[in-house]
XYZ file of C-alpha atoms in Angstrom:
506
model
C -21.977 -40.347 44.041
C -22.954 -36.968 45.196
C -18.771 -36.065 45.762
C -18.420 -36.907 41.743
C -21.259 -34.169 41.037
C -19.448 -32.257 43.078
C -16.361 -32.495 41.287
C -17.934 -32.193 38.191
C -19.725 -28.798 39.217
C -16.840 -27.412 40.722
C -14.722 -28.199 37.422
C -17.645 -26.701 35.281
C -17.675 -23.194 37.231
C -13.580 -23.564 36.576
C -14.405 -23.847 32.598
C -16.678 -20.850 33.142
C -14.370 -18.431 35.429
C -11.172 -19.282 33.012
C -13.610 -18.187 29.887
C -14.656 -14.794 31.591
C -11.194 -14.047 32.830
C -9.549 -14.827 29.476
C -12.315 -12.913 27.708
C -11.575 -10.436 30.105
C -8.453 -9.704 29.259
C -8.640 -10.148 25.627
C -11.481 -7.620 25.515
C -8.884 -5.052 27.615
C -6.075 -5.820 25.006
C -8.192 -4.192 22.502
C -7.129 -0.967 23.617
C -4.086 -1.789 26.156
C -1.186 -4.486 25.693
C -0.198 -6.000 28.852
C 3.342 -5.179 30.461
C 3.947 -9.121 30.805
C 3.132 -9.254 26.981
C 5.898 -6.569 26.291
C 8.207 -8.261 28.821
C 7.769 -11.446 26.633
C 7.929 -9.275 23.027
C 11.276 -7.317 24.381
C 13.038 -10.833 25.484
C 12.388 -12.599 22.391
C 13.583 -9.843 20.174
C 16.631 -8.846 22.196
C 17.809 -12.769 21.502
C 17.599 -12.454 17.857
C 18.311 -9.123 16.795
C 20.535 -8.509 20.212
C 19.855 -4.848 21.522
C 17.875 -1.813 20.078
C 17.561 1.770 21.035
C 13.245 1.328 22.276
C 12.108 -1.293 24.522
C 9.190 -3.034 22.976
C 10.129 -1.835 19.580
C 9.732 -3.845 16.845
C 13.234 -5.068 14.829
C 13.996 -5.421 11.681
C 16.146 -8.357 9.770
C 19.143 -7.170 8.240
C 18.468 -4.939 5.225
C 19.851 -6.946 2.126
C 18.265 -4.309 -0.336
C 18.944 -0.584 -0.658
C 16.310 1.626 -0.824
C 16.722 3.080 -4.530
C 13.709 5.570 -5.238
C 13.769 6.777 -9.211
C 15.335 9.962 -9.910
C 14.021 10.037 -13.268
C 10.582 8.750 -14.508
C 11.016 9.562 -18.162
C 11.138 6.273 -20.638
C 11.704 5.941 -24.384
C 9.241 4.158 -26.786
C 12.563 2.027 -28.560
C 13.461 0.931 -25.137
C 10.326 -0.865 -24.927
C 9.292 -2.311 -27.756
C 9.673 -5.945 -28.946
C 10.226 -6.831 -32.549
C 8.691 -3.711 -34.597
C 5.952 -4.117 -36.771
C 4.395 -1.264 -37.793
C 3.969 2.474 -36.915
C 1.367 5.709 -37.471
C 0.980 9.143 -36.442
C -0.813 11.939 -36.414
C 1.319 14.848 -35.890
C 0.964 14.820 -32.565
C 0.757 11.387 -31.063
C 2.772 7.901 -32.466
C 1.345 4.629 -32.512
C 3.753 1.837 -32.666
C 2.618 -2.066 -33.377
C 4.986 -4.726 -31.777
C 5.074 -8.049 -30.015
C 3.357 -6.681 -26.795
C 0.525 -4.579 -29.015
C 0.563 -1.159 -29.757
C 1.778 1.638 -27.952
C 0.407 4.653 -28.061
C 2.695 8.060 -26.803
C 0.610 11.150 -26.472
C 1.477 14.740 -24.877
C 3.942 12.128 -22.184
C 1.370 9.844 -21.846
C 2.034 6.316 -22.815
C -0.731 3.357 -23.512
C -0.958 -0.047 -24.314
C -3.111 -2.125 -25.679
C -2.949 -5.743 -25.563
C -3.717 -6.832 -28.926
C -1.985 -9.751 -30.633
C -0.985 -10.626 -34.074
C -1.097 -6.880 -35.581
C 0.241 -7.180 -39.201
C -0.286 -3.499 -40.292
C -1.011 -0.129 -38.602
C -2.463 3.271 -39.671
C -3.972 6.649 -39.060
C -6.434 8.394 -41.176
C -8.479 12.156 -40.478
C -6.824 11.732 -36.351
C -8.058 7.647 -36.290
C -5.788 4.641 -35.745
C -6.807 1.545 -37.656
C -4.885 -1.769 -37.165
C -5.040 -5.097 -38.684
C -5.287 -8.410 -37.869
C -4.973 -11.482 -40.571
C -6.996 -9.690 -43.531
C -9.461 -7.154 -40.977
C -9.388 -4.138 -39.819
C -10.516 -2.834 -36.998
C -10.951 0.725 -35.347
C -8.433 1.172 -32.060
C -10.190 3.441 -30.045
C -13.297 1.304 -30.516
C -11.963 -2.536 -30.925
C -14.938 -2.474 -33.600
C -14.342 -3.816 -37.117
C -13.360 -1.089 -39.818
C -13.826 -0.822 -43.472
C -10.842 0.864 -43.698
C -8.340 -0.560 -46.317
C -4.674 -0.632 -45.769
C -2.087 -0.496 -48.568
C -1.239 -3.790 -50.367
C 2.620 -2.898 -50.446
C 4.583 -1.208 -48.442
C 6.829 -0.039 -51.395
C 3.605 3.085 -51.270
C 3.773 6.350 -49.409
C 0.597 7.211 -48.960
C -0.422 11.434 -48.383
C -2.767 12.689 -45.703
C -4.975 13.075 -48.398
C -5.252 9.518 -49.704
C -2.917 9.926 -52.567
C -0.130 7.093 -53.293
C 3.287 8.068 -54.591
C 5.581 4.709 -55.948
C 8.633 4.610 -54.470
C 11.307 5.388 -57.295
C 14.046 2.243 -58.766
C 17.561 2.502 -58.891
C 19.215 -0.762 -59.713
C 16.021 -2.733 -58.474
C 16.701 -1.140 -54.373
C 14.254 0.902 -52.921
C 16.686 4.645 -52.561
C 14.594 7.612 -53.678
C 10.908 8.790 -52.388
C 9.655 11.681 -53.842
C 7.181 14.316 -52.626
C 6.104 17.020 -53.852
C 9.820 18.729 -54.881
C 11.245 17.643 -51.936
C 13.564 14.444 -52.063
C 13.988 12.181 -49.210
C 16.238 9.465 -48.346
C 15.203 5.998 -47.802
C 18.686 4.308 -47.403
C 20.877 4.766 -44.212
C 24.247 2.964 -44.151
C 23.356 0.247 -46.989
C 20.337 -0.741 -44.470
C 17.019 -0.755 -46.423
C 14.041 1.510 -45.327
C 10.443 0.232 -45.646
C 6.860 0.681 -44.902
C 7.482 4.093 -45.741
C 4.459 6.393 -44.973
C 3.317 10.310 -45.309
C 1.767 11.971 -43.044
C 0.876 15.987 -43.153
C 3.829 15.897 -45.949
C 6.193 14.557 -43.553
C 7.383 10.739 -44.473
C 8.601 8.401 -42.298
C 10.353 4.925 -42.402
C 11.143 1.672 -41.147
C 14.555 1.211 -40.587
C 16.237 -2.430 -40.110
C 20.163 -2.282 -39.124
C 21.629 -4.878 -37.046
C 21.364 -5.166 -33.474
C 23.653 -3.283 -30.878
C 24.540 -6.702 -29.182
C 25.539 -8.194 -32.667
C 22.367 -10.890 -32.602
C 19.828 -10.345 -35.283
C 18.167 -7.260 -36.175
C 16.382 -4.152 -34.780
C 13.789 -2.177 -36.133
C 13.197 1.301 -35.545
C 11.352 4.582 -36.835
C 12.989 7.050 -38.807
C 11.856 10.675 -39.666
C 13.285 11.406 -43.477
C 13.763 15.006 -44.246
C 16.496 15.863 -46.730
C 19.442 14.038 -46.703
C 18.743 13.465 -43.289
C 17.221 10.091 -41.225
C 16.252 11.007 -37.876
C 14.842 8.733 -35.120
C 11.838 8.850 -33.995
C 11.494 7.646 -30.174
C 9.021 9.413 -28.168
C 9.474 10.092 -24.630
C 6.845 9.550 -21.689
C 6.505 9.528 -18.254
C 6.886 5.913 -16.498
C 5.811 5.194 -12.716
C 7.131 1.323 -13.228
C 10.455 1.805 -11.306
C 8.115 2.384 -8.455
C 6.738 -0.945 -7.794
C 9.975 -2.243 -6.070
C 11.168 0.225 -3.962
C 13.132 -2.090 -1.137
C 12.537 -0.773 2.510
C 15.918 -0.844 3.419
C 16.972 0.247 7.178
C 13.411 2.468 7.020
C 12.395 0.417 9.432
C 14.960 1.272 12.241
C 15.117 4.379 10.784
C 11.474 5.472 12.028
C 12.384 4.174 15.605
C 15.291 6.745 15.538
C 15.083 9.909 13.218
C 13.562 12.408 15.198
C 14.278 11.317 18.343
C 16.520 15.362 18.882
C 13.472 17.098 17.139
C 10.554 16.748 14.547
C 12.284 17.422 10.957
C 9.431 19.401 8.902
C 10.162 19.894 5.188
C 9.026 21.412 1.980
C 9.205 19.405 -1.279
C 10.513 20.790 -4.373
C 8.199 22.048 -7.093
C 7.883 19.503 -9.723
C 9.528 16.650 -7.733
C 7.701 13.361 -7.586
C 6.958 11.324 -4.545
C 4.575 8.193 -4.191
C 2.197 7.327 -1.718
C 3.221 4.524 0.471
C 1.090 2.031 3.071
C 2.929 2.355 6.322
C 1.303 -0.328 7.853
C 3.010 -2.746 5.623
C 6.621 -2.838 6.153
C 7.041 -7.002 6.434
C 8.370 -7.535 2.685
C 11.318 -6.099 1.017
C 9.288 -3.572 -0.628
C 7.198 -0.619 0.323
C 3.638 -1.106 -0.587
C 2.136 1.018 -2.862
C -1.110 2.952 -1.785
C -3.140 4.290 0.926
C -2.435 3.499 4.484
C -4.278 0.292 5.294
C -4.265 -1.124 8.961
C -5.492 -4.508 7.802
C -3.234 -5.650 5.348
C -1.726 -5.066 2.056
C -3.323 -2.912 -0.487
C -2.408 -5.912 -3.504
C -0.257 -3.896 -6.003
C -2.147 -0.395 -6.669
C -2.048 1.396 -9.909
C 1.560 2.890 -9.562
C 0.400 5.996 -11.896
C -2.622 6.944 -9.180
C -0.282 6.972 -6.234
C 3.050 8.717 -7.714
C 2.050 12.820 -7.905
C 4.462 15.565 -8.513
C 4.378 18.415 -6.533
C 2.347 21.557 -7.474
C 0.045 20.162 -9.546
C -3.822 20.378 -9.317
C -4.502 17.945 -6.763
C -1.122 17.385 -5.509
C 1.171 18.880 -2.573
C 1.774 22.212 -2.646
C 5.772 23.420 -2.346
C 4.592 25.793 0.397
C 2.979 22.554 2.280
C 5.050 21.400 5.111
C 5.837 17.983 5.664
C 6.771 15.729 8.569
C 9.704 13.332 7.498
C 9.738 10.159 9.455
C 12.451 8.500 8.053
C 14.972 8.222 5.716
C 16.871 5.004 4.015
C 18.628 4.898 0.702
C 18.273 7.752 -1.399
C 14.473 8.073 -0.122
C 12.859 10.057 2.740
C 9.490 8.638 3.998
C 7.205 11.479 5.296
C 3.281 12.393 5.634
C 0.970 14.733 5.096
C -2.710 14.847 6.002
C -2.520 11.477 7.843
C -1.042 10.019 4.702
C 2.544 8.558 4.611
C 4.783 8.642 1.016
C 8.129 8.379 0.178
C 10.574 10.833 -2.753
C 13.846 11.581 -2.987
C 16.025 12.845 -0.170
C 17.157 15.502 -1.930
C 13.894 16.881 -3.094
C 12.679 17.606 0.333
C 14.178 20.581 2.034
C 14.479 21.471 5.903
C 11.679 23.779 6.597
C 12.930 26.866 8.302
C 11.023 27.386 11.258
C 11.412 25.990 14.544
C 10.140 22.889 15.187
C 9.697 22.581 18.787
C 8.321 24.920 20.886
C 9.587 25.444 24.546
C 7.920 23.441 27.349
C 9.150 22.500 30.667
C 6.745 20.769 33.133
C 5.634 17.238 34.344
C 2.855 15.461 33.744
C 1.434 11.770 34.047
C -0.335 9.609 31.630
C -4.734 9.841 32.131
C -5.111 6.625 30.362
C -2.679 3.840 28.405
C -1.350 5.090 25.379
C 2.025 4.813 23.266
C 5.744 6.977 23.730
C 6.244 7.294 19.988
C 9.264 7.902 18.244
C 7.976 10.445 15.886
C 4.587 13.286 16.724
C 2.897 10.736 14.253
C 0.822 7.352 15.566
C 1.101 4.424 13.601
C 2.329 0.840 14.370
C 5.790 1.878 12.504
C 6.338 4.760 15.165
C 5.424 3.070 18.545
C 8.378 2.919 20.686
C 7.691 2.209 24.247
C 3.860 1.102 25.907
C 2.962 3.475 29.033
C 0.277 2.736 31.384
C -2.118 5.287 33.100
C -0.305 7.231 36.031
C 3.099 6.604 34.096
C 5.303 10.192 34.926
C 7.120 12.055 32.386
C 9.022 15.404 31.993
C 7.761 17.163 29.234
C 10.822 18.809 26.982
C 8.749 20.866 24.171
C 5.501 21.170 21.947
C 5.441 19.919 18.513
C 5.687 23.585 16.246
C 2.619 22.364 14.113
C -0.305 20.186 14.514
C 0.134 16.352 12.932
C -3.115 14.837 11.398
C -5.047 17.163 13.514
C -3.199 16.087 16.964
C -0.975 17.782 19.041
C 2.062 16.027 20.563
C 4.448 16.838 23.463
C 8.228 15.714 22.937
C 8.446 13.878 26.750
C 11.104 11.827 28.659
C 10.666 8.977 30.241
C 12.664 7.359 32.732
C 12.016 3.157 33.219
C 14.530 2.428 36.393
C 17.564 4.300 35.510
C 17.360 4.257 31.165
C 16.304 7.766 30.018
C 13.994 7.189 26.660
C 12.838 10.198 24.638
C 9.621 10.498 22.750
C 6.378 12.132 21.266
C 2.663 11.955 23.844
C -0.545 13.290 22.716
C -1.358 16.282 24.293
C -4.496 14.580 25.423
C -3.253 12.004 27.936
C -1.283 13.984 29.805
C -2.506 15.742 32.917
C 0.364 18.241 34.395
C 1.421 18.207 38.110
C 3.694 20.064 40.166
C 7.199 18.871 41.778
C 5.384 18.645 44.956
C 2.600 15.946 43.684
C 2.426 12.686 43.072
C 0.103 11.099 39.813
C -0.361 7.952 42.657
C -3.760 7.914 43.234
C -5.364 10.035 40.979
C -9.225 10.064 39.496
C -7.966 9.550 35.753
C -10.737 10.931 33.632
C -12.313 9.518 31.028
C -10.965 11.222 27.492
C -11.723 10.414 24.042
C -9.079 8.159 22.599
C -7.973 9.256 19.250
C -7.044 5.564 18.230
C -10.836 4.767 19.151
C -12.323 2.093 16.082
C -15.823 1.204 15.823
C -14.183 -2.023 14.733
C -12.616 -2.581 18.203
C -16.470 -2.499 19.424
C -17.695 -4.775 17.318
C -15.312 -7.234 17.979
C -16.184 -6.950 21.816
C -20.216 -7.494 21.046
C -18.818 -10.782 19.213
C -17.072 -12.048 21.747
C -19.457 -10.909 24.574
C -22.384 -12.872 22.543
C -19.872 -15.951 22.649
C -19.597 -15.362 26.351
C -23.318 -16.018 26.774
C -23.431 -19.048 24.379
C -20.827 -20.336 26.304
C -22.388 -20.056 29.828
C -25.803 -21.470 28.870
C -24.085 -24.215 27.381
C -22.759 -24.433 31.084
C -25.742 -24.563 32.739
C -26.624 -27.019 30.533
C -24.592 -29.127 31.260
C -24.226 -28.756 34.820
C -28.185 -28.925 35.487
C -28.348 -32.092 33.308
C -25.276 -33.443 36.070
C -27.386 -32.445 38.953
C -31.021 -33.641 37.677
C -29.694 -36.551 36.675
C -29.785 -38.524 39.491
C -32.944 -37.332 40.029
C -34.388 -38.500 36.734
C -33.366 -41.751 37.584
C -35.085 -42.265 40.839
C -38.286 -41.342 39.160
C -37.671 -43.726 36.629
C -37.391 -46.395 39.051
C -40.386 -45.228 41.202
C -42.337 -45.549 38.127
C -40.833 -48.962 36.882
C -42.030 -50.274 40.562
C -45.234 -48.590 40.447
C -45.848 -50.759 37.140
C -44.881 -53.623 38.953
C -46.991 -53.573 41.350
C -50.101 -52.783 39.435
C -49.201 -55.652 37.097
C -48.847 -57.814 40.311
C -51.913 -56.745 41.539
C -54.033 -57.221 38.254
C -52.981 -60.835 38.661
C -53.772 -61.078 42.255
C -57.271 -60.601 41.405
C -57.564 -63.046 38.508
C -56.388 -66.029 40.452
């Protein structure tokens, strides 16, 4: 009996050293991933993508999309809209009433709003009204109006309120007159209509048939003279940035300043969009701030697109770090934040941008060789350990998120790799010393999280849950035999009171 509790104990303090050792090392993985877990990483991605320039690099699939950033972000109202209803205007701004709602174009700026079944649109004193069925309603407020459209269409109608009839020849529409001024409502035998005034300027509805020969298209004409001029209103459109494919970037950041740091200046009035590089695993880049935990779920693409020396935005003195380049696209940062414009809108800053250094150091604590003076997943290239020698080459020109980097080499057996350190994990030493052996002191780690210390306090309160469920156990398995003697010693002590009770009765 007793060699069973034995074995049962002995298996129990197994359970419990396995759970400490394996919480053990998951607790040091927090900060450090084990060479044996890079051996593992490095085999299984050498079989499927077949070599790469970085051990422990991550690879990326075959790029089946090119990375096409927008070299224009202007748009045109008639490209957009979807079956014409009705327009307005009020000198300054248009308002146009279609399938999707109505758009509203003002100073570049374009708006929609989502409101079905418009039948008629207006502006009166700098206010759109719309209509709906038989009511009216206020735009900027949703609200219901009492404003009163015009029963026919065959009605210009002044700034001032006045209506003008439309003059008859042969029963067509052909003739609107204001004022002494004659204007033209018939373009190539195609009818105007719903023609308006506003501040003494008239405009039309024009229906002529479609470029693609199926049905009709409607579209806004200006009439002054003997002249019918379109009216499509230009504005600035950030759409063309929501699928901007990634392309080789990935590769790319493993390899493009690998000779030296490129530092740039963007042009004045370019545009470039801010970009999560900490997402890289669709097609596309990921629009918004840099997120370590996931995907930022399809950002406004107006808030994170900027152009370059306006308030708020990056200055065209500012100098840039470019990581990487795919496409027509350059992905750099700036104050810790990554985005992505045109390649030919950033230009190669002029100063130097490594400075001369020539000594060797060793690593004072694990860290990362990365492939650019900028730490982020995207960048890592090769995992060193604490005592790991290098000879450093040069010092980054300028200062990256605050953090100075060293452009080392590092030599694994007889492969030469070349890479960026922060300056503060590496301790120099002469020729004649050796980093064996060293006191490595204790530094503060800049990729510290108070995250990574609340997951240890989790998993250090499971620890302890875990080990008094233990000695639960185990003290139940050695009392337990225990309990059971006393249960018999008490069964016979009833026994032989109950045998002696009857003694005495006989």
């Amino acid at each position: 009996m007793w060699y069973f509790v034995t074995l049962k104990i002995k298996a129990n303090f197994k359970i419990v050293e396995f759970l400490f050792t394996n919480i053990k090392n998951m607790c040091y993985n927090f900060g450090v991933k084990s060479k044996a877990l890079l051996t593992i990483s490095l085999c299984a991605a050498v079989a499927v993508a077949g070599s790469a320039a970085y051990k422990g690099a991550p690879f990326a699939s075959a790029a089946t999309l090119t990375t096409d950033y927008p070299d224009i972000f202007i748009d045109c109202v008639n490209d957009n809209l979807v079956g014409l209803v009705d327009f307005a205007t009020d000198g300054e701004s248009f308002a146009f009433a279609d399938k999707n709602g109505i758009t509203v174009v003002d100073n570049g700026e374009r708006t929609l709003y989502e409101i079905s079944n418009v039948n008629a649109l207006d502006c009166r004193d700098g206010v759109y009204y719309y209509r709906r069925g038989t009511t009216s309603y206020s735009l900027a407020t949703s609200e219901l109006s009492d404003y009163e459209f015009s029963s026919e269409y065959k009605f210009a109608r002044l700034s001032d309120g006045s209506e003008y009839k439309i003059f008859d020849d042969d029963g067509k529409c052909s003739y609107l007159a204001v004022g002494e001024r004659t204007f033209v409502t018939i373009e190539n035998d195609n009818l105007c209509y719903a023609i308006k005034v506003y501040n003494d300027v008239a405009y039309a509805l024009l229906e002529s048939d479609a470029p693609n020969g199926y049905g009709n298209t409607v579209t806004v004409k200006k009439l002054d003279g003997k002249m019918c001029a379109d009216v499509n209103p230009s504005y600035i459109d950030f759409k063309a940035v929501e699928k901007v494919a990634l392309g080789t970037i990935k590769s790319s950041l493993l390899e493009y300043n690998l000779d030296k740091p490129h530092f740039a200046k963007l042009g004045f009035g370019s545009y470039y969009t801010q970009i999560n590089i900490y997402n890289l695993s669709g097609d596309y880049f990921d629009i918004g701030e840099n997120d370590k935990n996931g995907e930022n779920g399809g950002q406004s693409k107006k808030e994170y697109t900027f152009k370059c020396g306006e308030d708020g935005a990056i200055s065209s003195d500012a100098v840039v770090l470019v990581l990487g380049e795919s496409g027509n696209a350059k992905v750099f940062t700036y104050n810790d934040n990554c985005y992505i414009a045109l390649s030919d809108d950033l230009s190669d800053d002029e100063q130097p941008s490594l400075e001369e250094a020539d000594f060797n150091a060793y690593l004072n604590a694990p860290d990362w060789l990365y492939s650019s003076p900028y730490v982020c997943d995207a960048t890592k290239a090769v995992e060193l350990t604490a005592g790991d020698s290098v000879k450093v080459t040069g010092k980054v020109t300028f200062k990256i998120g605050g953090r100075q980097f060293y452009q080392v080499q590092f030599y694994e057996g007889d492969e030469q790799v070349t890479g960026y350190v922060l300056e503060n994990f590496l301790n120099s030493y002469s020729e004649t010393e050796h980093p064996d052996d060293k006191n490595f002191g204790v530094i503060d780690d800049p990729r510290y999280s108070d995250d990574d210390l609340v997951k240890i306090v989790v998993l250090l309160l499971i620890v302890i849950a875990l080990v008094l469920i233990g000695l639960t156990y185990i003290t139940y398995v050695l009392t337990s035999k225990k309990r059971k003697a006393l249960k018999q010693a008490e069964n016979q002590t009833d026994e032989v009171q109950k045998s002696d009770g009857e003694n005495k009765k006989e």
